[in-house]
PDB file of C-alpha atoms in Angstrom:
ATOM      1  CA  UNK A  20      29.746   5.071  47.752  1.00 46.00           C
ATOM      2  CA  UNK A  21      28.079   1.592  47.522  1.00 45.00           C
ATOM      3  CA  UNK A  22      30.728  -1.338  46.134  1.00 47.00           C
ATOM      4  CA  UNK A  23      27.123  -3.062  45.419  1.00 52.00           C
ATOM      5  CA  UNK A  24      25.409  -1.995  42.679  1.00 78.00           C
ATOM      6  CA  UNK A  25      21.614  -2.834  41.805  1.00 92.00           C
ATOM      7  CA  UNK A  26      21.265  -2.546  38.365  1.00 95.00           C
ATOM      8  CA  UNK A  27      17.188  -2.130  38.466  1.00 95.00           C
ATOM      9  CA  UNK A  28      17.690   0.525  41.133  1.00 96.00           C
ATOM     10  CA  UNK A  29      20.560   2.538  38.625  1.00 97.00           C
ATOM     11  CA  UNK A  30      18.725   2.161  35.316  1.00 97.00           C
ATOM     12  CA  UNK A  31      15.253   3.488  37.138  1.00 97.00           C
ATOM     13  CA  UNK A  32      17.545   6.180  38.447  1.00 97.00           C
ATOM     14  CA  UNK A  33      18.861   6.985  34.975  1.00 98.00           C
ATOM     15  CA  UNK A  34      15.585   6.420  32.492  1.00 97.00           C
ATOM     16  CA  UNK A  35      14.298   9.071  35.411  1.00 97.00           C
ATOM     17  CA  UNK A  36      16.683  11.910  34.918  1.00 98.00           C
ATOM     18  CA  UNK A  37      17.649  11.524  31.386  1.00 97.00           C
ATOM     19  CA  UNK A  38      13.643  11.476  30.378  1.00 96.00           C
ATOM     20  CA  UNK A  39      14.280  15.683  31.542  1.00 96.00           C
ATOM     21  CA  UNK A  40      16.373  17.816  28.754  1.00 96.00           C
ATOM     22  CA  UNK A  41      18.411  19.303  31.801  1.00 96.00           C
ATOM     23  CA  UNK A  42      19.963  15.988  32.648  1.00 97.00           C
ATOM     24  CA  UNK A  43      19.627  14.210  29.131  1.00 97.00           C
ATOM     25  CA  UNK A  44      22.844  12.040  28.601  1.00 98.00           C
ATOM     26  CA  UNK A  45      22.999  11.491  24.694  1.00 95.00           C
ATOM     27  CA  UNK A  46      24.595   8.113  25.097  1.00 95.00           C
ATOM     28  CA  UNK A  47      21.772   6.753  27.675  1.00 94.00           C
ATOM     29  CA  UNK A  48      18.333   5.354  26.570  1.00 90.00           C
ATOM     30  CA  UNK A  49      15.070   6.844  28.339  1.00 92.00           C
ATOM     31  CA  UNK A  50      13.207   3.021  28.518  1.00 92.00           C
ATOM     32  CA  UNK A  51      14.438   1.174  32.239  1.00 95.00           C
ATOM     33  CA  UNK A  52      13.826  -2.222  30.301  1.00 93.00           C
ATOM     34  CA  UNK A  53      16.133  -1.229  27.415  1.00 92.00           C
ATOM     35  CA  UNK A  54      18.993   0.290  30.187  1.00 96.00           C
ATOM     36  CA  UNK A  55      18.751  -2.835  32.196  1.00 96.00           C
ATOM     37  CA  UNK A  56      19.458  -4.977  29.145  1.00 93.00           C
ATOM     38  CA  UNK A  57      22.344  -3.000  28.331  1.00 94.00           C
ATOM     39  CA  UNK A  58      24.200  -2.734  31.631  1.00 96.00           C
ATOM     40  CA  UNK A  59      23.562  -6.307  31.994  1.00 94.00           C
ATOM     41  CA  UNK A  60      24.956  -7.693  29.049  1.00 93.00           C
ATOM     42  CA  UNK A  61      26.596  -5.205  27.120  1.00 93.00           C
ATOM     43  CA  UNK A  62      28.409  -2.866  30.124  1.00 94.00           C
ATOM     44  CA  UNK A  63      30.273  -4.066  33.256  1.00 93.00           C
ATOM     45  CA  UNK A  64      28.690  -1.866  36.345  1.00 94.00           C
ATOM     46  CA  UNK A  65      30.846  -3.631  38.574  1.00 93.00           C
ATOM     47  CA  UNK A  66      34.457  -2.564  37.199  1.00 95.00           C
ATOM     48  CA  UNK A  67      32.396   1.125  35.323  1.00 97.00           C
ATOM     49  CA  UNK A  68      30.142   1.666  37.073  1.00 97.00           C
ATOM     50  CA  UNK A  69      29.755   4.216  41.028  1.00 97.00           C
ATOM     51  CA  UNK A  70      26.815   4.867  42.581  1.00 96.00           C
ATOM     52  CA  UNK A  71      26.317   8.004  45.793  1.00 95.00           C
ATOM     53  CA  UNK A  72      23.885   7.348  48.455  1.00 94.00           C
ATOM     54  CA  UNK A  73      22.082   9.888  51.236  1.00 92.00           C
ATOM     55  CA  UNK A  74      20.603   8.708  54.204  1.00 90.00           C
ATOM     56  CA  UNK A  75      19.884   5.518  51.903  1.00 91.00           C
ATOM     57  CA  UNK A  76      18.693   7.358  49.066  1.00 93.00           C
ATOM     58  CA  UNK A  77      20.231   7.377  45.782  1.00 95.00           C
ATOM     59  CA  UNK A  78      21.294  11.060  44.201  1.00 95.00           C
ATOM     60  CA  UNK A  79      24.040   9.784  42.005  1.00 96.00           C
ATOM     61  CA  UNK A  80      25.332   7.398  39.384  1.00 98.00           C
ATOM     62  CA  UNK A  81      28.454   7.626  36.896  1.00 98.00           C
ATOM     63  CA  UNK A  82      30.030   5.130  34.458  1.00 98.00           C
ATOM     64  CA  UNK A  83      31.454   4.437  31.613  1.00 98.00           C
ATOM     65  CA  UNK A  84      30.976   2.075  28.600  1.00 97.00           C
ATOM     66  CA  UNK A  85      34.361   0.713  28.015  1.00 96.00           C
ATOM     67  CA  UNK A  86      35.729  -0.414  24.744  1.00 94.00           C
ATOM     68  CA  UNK A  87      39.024  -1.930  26.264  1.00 94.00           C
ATOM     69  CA  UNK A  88      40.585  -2.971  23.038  1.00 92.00           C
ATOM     70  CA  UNK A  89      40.589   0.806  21.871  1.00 92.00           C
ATOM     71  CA  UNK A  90      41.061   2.297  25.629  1.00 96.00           C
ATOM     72  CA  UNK A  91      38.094   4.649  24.812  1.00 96.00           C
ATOM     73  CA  UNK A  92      35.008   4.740  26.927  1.00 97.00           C
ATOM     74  CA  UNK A  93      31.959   6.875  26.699  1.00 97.00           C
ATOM     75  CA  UNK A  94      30.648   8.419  29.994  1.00 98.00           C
ATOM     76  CA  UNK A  95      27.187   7.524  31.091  1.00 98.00           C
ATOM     77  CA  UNK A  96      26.159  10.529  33.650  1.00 98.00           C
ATOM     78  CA  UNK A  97      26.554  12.218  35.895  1.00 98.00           C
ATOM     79  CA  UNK A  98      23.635  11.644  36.855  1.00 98.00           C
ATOM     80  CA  UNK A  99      22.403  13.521  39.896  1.00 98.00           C
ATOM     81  CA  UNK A 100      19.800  15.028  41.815  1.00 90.00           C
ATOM     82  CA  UNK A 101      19.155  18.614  42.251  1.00 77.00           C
ATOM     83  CA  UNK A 102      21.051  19.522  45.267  1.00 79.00           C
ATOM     84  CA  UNK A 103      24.979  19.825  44.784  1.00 88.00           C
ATOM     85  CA  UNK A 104      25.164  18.585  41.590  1.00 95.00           C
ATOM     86  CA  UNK A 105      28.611  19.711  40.666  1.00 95.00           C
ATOM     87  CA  UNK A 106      30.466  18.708  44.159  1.00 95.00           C
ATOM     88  CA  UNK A 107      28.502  15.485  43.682  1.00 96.00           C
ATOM     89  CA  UNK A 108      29.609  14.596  40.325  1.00 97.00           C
ATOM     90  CA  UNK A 109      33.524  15.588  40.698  1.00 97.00           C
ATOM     91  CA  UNK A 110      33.070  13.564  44.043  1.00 96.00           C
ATOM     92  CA  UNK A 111      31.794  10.324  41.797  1.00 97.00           C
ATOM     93  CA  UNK A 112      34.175  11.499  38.891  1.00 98.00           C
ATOM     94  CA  UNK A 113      37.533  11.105  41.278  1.00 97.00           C
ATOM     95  CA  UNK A 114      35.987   7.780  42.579  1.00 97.00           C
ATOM     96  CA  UNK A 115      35.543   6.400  39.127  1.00 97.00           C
ATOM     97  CA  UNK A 116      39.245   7.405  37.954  1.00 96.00           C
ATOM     98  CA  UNK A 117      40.190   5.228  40.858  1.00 96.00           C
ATOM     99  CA  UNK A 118      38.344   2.569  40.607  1.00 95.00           C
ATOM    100  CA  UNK A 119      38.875   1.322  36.703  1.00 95.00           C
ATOM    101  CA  UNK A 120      41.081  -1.202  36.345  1.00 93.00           C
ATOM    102  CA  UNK A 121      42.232  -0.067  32.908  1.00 94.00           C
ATOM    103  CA  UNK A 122      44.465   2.859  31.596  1.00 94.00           C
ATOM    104  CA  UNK A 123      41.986   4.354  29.029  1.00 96.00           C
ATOM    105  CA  UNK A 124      43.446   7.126  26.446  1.00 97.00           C
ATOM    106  CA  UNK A 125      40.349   8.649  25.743  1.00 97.00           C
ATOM    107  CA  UNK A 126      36.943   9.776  27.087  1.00 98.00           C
ATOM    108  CA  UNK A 127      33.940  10.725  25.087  1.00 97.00           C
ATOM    109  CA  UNK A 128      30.647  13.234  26.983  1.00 98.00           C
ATOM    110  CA  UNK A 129      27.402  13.451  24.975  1.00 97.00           C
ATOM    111  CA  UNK A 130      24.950  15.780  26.581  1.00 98.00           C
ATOM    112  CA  UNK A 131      22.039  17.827  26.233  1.00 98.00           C
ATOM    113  CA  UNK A 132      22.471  21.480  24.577  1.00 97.00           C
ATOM    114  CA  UNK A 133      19.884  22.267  27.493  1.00 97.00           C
ATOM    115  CA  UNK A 134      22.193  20.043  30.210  1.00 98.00           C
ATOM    116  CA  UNK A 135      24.203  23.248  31.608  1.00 97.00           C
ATOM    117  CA  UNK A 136      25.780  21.383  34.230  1.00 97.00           C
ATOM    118  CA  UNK A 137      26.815  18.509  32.530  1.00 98.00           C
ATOM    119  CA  UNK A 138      29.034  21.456  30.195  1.00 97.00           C
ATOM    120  CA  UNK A 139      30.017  23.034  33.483  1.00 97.00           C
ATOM    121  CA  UNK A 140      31.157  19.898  34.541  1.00 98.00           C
ATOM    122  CA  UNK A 141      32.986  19.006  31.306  1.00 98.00           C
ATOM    123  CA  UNK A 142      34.779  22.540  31.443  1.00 97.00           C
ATOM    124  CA  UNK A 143      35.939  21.917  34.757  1.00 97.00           C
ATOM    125  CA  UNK A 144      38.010  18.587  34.063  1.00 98.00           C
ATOM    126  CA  UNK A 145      39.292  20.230  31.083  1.00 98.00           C
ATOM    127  CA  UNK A 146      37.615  18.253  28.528  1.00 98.00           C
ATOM    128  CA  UNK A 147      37.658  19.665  24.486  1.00 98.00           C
ATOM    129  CA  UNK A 148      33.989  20.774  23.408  1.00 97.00           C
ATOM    130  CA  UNK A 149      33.235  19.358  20.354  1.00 95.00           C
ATOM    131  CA  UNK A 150      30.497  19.569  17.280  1.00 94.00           C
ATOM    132  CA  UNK A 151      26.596  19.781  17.800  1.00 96.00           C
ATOM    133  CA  UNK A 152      24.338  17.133  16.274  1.00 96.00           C
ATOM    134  CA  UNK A 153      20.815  16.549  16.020  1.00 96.00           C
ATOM    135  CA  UNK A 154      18.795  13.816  17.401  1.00 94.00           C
ATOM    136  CA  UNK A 155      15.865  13.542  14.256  1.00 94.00           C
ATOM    137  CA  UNK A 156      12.639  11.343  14.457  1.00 93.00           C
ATOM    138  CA  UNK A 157       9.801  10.002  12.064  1.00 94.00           C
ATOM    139  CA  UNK A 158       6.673   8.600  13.221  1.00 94.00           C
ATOM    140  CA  UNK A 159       5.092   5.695  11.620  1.00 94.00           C
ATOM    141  CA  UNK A 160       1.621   7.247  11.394  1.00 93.00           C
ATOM    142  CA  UNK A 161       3.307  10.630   9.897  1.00 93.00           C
ATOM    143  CA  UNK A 162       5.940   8.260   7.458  1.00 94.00           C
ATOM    144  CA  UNK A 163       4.980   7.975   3.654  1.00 91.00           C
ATOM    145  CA  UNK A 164       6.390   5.418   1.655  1.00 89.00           C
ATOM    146  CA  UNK A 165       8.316   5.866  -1.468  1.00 86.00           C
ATOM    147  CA  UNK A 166       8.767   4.425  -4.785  1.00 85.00           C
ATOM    148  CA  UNK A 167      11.995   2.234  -4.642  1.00 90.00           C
ATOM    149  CA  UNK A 168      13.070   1.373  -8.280  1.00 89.00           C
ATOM    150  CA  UNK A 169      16.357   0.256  -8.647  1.00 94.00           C
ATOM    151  CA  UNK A 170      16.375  -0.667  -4.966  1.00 96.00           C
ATOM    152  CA  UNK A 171      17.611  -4.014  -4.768  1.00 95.00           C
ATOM    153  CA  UNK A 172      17.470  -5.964  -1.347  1.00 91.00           C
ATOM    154  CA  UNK A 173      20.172  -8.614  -0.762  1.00 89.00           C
ATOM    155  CA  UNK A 174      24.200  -8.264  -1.248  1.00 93.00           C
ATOM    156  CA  UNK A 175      24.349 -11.596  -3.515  1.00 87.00           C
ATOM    157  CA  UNK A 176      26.983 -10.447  -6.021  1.00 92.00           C
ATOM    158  CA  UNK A 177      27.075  -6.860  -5.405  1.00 97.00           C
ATOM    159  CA  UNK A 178      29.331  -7.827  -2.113  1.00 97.00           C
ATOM    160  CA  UNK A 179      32.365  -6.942  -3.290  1.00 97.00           C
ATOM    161  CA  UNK A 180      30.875  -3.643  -4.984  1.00 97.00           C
ATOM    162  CA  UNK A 181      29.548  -2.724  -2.121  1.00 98.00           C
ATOM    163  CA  UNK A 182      32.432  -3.168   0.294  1.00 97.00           C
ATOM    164  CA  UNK A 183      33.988  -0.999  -1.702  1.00 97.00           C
ATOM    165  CA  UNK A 184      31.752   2.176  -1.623  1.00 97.00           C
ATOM    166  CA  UNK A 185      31.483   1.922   2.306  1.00 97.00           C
ATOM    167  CA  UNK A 186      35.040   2.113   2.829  1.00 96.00           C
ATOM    168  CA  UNK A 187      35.255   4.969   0.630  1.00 96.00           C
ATOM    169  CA  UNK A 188      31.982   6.901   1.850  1.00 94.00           C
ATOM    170  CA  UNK A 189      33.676   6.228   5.410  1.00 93.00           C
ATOM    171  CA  UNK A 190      36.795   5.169   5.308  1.00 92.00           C
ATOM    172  CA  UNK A 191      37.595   5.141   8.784  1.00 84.00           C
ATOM    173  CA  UNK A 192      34.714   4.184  11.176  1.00 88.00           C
ATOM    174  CA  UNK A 193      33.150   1.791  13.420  1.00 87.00           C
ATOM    175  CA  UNK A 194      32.085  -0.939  10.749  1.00 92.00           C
ATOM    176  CA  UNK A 195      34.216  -1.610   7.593  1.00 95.00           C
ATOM    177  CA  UNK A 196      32.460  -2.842   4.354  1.00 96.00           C
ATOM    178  CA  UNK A 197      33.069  -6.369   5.287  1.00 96.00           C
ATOM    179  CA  UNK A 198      32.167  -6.473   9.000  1.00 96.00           C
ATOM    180  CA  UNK A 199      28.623  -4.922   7.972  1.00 97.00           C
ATOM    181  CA  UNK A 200      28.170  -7.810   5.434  1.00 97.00           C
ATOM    182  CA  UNK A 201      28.826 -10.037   8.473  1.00 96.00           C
ATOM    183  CA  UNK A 202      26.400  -8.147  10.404  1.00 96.00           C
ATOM    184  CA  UNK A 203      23.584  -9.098   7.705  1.00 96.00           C
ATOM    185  CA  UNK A 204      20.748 -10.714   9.173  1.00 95.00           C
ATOM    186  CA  UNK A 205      16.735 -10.917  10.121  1.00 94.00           C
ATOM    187  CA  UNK A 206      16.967  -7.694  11.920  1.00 96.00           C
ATOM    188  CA  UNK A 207      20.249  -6.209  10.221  1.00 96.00           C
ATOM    189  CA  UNK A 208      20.163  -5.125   6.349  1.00 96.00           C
ATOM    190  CA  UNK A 209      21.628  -3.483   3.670  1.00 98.00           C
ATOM    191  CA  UNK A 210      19.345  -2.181   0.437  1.00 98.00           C
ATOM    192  CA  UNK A 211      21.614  -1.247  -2.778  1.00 98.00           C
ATOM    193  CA  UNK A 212      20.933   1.186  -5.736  1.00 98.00           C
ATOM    194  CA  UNK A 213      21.609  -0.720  -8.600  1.00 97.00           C
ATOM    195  CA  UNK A 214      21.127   0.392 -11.790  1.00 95.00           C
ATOM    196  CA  UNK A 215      22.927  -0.759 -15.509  1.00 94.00           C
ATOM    197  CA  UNK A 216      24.716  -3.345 -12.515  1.00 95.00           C
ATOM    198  CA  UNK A 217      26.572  -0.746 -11.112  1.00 96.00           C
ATOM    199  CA  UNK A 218      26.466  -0.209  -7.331  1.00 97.00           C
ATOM    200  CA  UNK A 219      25.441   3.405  -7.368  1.00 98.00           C
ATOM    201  CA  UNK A 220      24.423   3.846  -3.201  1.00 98.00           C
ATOM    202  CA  UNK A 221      23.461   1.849  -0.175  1.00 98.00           C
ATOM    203  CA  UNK A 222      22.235   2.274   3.507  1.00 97.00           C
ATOM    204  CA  UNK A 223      22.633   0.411   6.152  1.00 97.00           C
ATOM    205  CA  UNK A 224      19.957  -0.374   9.110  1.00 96.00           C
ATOM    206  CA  UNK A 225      19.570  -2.510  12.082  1.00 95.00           C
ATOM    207  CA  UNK A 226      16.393  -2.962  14.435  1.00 94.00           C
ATOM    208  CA  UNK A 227      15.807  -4.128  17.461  1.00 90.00           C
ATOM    209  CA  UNK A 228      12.292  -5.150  17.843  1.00 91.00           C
ATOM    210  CA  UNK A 229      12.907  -6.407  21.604  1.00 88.00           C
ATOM    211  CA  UNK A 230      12.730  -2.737  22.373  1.00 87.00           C
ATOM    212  CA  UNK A 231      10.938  -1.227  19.397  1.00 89.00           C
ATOM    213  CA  UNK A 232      13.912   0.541  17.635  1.00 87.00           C
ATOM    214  CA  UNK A 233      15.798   1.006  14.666  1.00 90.00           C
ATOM    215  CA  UNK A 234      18.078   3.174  13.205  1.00 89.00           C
ATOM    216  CA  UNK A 235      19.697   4.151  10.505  1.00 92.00           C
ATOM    217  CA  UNK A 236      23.739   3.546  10.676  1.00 93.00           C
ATOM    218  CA  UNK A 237      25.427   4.435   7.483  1.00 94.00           C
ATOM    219  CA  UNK A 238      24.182   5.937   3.964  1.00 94.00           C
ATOM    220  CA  UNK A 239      26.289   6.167   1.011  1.00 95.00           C
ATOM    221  CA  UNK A 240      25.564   7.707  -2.413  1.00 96.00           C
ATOM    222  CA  UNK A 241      28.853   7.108  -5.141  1.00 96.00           C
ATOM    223  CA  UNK A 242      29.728  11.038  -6.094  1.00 93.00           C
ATOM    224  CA  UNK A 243      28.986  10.123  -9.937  1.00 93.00           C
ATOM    225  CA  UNK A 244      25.720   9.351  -8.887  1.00 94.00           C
ATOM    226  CA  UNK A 245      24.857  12.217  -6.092  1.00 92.00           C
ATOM    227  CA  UNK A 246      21.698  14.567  -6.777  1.00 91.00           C
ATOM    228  CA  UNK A 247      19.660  12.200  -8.279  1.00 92.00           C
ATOM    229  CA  UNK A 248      17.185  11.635  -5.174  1.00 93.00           C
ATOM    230  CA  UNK A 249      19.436   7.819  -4.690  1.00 96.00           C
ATOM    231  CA  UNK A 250      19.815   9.209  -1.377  1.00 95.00           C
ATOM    232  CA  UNK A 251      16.422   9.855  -0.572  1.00 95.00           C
ATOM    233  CA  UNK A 252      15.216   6.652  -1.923  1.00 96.00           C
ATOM    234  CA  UNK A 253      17.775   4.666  -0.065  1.00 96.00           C
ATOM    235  CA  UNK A 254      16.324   6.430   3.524  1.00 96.00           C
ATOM    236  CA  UNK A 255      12.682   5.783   2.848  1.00 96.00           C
ATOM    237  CA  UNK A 256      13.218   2.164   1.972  1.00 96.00           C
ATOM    238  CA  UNK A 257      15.077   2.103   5.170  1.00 96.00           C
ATOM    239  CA  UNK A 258      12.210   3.653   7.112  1.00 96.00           C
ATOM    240  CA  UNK A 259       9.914   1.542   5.650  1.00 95.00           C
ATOM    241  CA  UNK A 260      12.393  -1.977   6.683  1.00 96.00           C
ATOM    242  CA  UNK A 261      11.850  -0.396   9.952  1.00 96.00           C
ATOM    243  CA  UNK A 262       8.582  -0.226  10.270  1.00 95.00           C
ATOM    244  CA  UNK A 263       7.578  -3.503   8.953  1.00 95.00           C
ATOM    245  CA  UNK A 264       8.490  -4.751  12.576  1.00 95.00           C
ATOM    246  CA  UNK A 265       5.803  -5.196  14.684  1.00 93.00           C
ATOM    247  CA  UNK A 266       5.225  -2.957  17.610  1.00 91.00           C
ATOM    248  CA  UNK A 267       7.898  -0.193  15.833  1.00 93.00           C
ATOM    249  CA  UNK A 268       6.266   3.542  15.811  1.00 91.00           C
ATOM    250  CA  UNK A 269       8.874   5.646  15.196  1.00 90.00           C
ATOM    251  CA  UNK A 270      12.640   5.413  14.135  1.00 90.00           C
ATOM    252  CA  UNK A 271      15.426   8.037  15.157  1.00 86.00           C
ATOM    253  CA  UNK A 272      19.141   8.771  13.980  1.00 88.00           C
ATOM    254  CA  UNK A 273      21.853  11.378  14.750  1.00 90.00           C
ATOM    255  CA  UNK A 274      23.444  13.645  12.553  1.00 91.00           C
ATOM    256  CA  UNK A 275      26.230  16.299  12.832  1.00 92.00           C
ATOM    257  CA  UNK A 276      24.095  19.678  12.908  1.00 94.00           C
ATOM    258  CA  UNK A 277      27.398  21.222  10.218  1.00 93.00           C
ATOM    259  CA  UNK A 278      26.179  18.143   7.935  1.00 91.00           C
ATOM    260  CA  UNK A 279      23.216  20.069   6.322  1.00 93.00           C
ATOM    261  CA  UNK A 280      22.963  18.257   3.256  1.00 90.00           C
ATOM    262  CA  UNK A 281      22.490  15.330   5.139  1.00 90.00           C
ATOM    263  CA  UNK A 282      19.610  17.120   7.541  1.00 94.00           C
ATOM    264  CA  UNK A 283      18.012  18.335   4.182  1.00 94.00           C
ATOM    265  CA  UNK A 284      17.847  14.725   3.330  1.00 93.00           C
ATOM    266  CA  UNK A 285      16.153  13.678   6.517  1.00 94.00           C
ATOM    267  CA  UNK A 286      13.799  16.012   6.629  1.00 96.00           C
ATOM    268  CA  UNK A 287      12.533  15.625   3.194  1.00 94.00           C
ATOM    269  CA  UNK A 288      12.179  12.201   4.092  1.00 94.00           C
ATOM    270  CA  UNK A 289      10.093  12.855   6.680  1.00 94.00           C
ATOM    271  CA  UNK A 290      12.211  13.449  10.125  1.00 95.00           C
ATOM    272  CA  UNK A 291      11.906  16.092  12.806  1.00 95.00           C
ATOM    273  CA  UNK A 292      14.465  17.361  14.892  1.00 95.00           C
ATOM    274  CA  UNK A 293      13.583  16.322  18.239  1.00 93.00           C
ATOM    275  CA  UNK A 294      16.724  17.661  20.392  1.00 94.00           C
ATOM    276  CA  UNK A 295      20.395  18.868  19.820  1.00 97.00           C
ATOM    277  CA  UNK A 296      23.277  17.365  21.419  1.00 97.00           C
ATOM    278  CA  UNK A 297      26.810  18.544  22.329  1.00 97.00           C
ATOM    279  CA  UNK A 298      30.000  16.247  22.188  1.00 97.00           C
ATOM    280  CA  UNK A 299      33.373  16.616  24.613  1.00 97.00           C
ATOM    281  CA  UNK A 300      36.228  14.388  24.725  1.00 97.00           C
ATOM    282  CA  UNK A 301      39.557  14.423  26.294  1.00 97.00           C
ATOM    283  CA  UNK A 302      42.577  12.534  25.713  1.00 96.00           C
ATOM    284  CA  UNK A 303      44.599  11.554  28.996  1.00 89.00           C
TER     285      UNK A 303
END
């Protein structure tokens, strides 16, 4: 193991492997610009982060993004080449255990339907297999654009209104009502269904036009007002925020593969599936 790591050596390791479906980590990006922004300033490699090494070569990397408030952490990896992948993983696996300096209750995996090993290797420590969810995609070229009556763009005295039908569309997430409205900005919007002034739906979106993505974080349609196409309207005006940035082609989201109401959505708006994904956790 190396107590040095080199950031732009793991994250060309990583965009590598997880570009191929039988090492695809769901939590990892495939663009080494976009990892190396993220273990720099949102991850610490040092404390999360091992790294295994043969004949100066590196065939392995495992970590963890750590939420230490919560004690939950999401595992990036194992990353490894071909050759004794699962001794090589358990052997990076025991080393990471060791070296965090934090109890953490809970650990999250994220892989690949087609990333046998990575299950193997989930099995083997025990870990609970969870749901399946699809990673869906729209191209710009392939997107068209919607009508949008109704659709208004800014909060401005809807706030409250609005707070209100997030936290009952998802009452217990990762952003409240009032932490999105704080989220608000340039890149970072909410677009409301309005109509006789009543808050009738909503989505929420975010891009980030350093790296050319968006995605959609949070829809919401009022169950009064479902089956009216809100829904629909809400994601294409959400798609179309997205692609108003510069240099953005396509625009991807994730969606439990038992939520088929929601896929139907999607797709009618215009998304592909592009790959399925398994989830794992495991309480310690």
């Amino acid at each position: 193991m190396h107590t040095i790591l080199d950031v732009k050596e793991i994250a060309s390791f990583i965009a590598r492997l997880n570009n191929e479906e039988e090492h695809s980590v769901g939590y990892c990006g495939t663009n080494e610009e976009e990892i190396i922004d993220t273990l720099t300033n949102e991850m610490d490699i040092e404390k999360y982060f091992v790294t295994i090494y043969e004949n100066e070569e590196l065939i392995g990397v495992l970590g963890l993004d750590v939420d230490e408030e919560a004690k939950e952490a999401e595992i990036w990896g194992p990353f490894v080449k071909e050759d004794k992948w699962q001794e090589v993983a358990i052997m990076m696996w025991q080393e990471l255990l060791v070296k965090i300096p934090i109890d953490l209750s809970t650990f999250y995996g994220f892989y690949h339907k087609q990333n046998n090993r990575a299950t193997e290797f989930m099995t083997s420590l025990e870990f609970t297999r969870g749901g399946e969810h699809s990673i869906l995609e729209v191209h710009k070229d392939e997107f068209v654009q919607g009508t949008y009556s109704h659709i208004v763009e800014e909060l401005n005295g809807y706030t409250a209104d609005f707070i209100a039908l997030h936290d009952r569309c998802f009452p217990s997430t990762y952003y409240d009502g009032k932490e999105i409205t704080e989220r608000v900005n340039e890149n970072q919007n909410v677009f409301l269904y309005v109509e006789n002034d009543v808050v009738q739906g909503y989505v929420y979106v975010e891009a980030d036009p350093e790296f050319n993505e968006g995605s959609i974080e949070f829809i919401g349609v009022h169950p009064d007002s479902q089956g009216k196409g809100i829904g629909l309207q809400l994601t294409k005006r959400a798609i179309d925020y997205l692609f108003s940035f510069n240099g953005m082609e396509s625009v991807r989201l994730c969606v439990s593969r038992e939520n088929e109401t929601a896929i139907r959505l999607y797709e009618r708006a215009g998304f592909k599936e592009k790959k399925q994904l398994i989830s794992f956790s495991k309480e310690t």
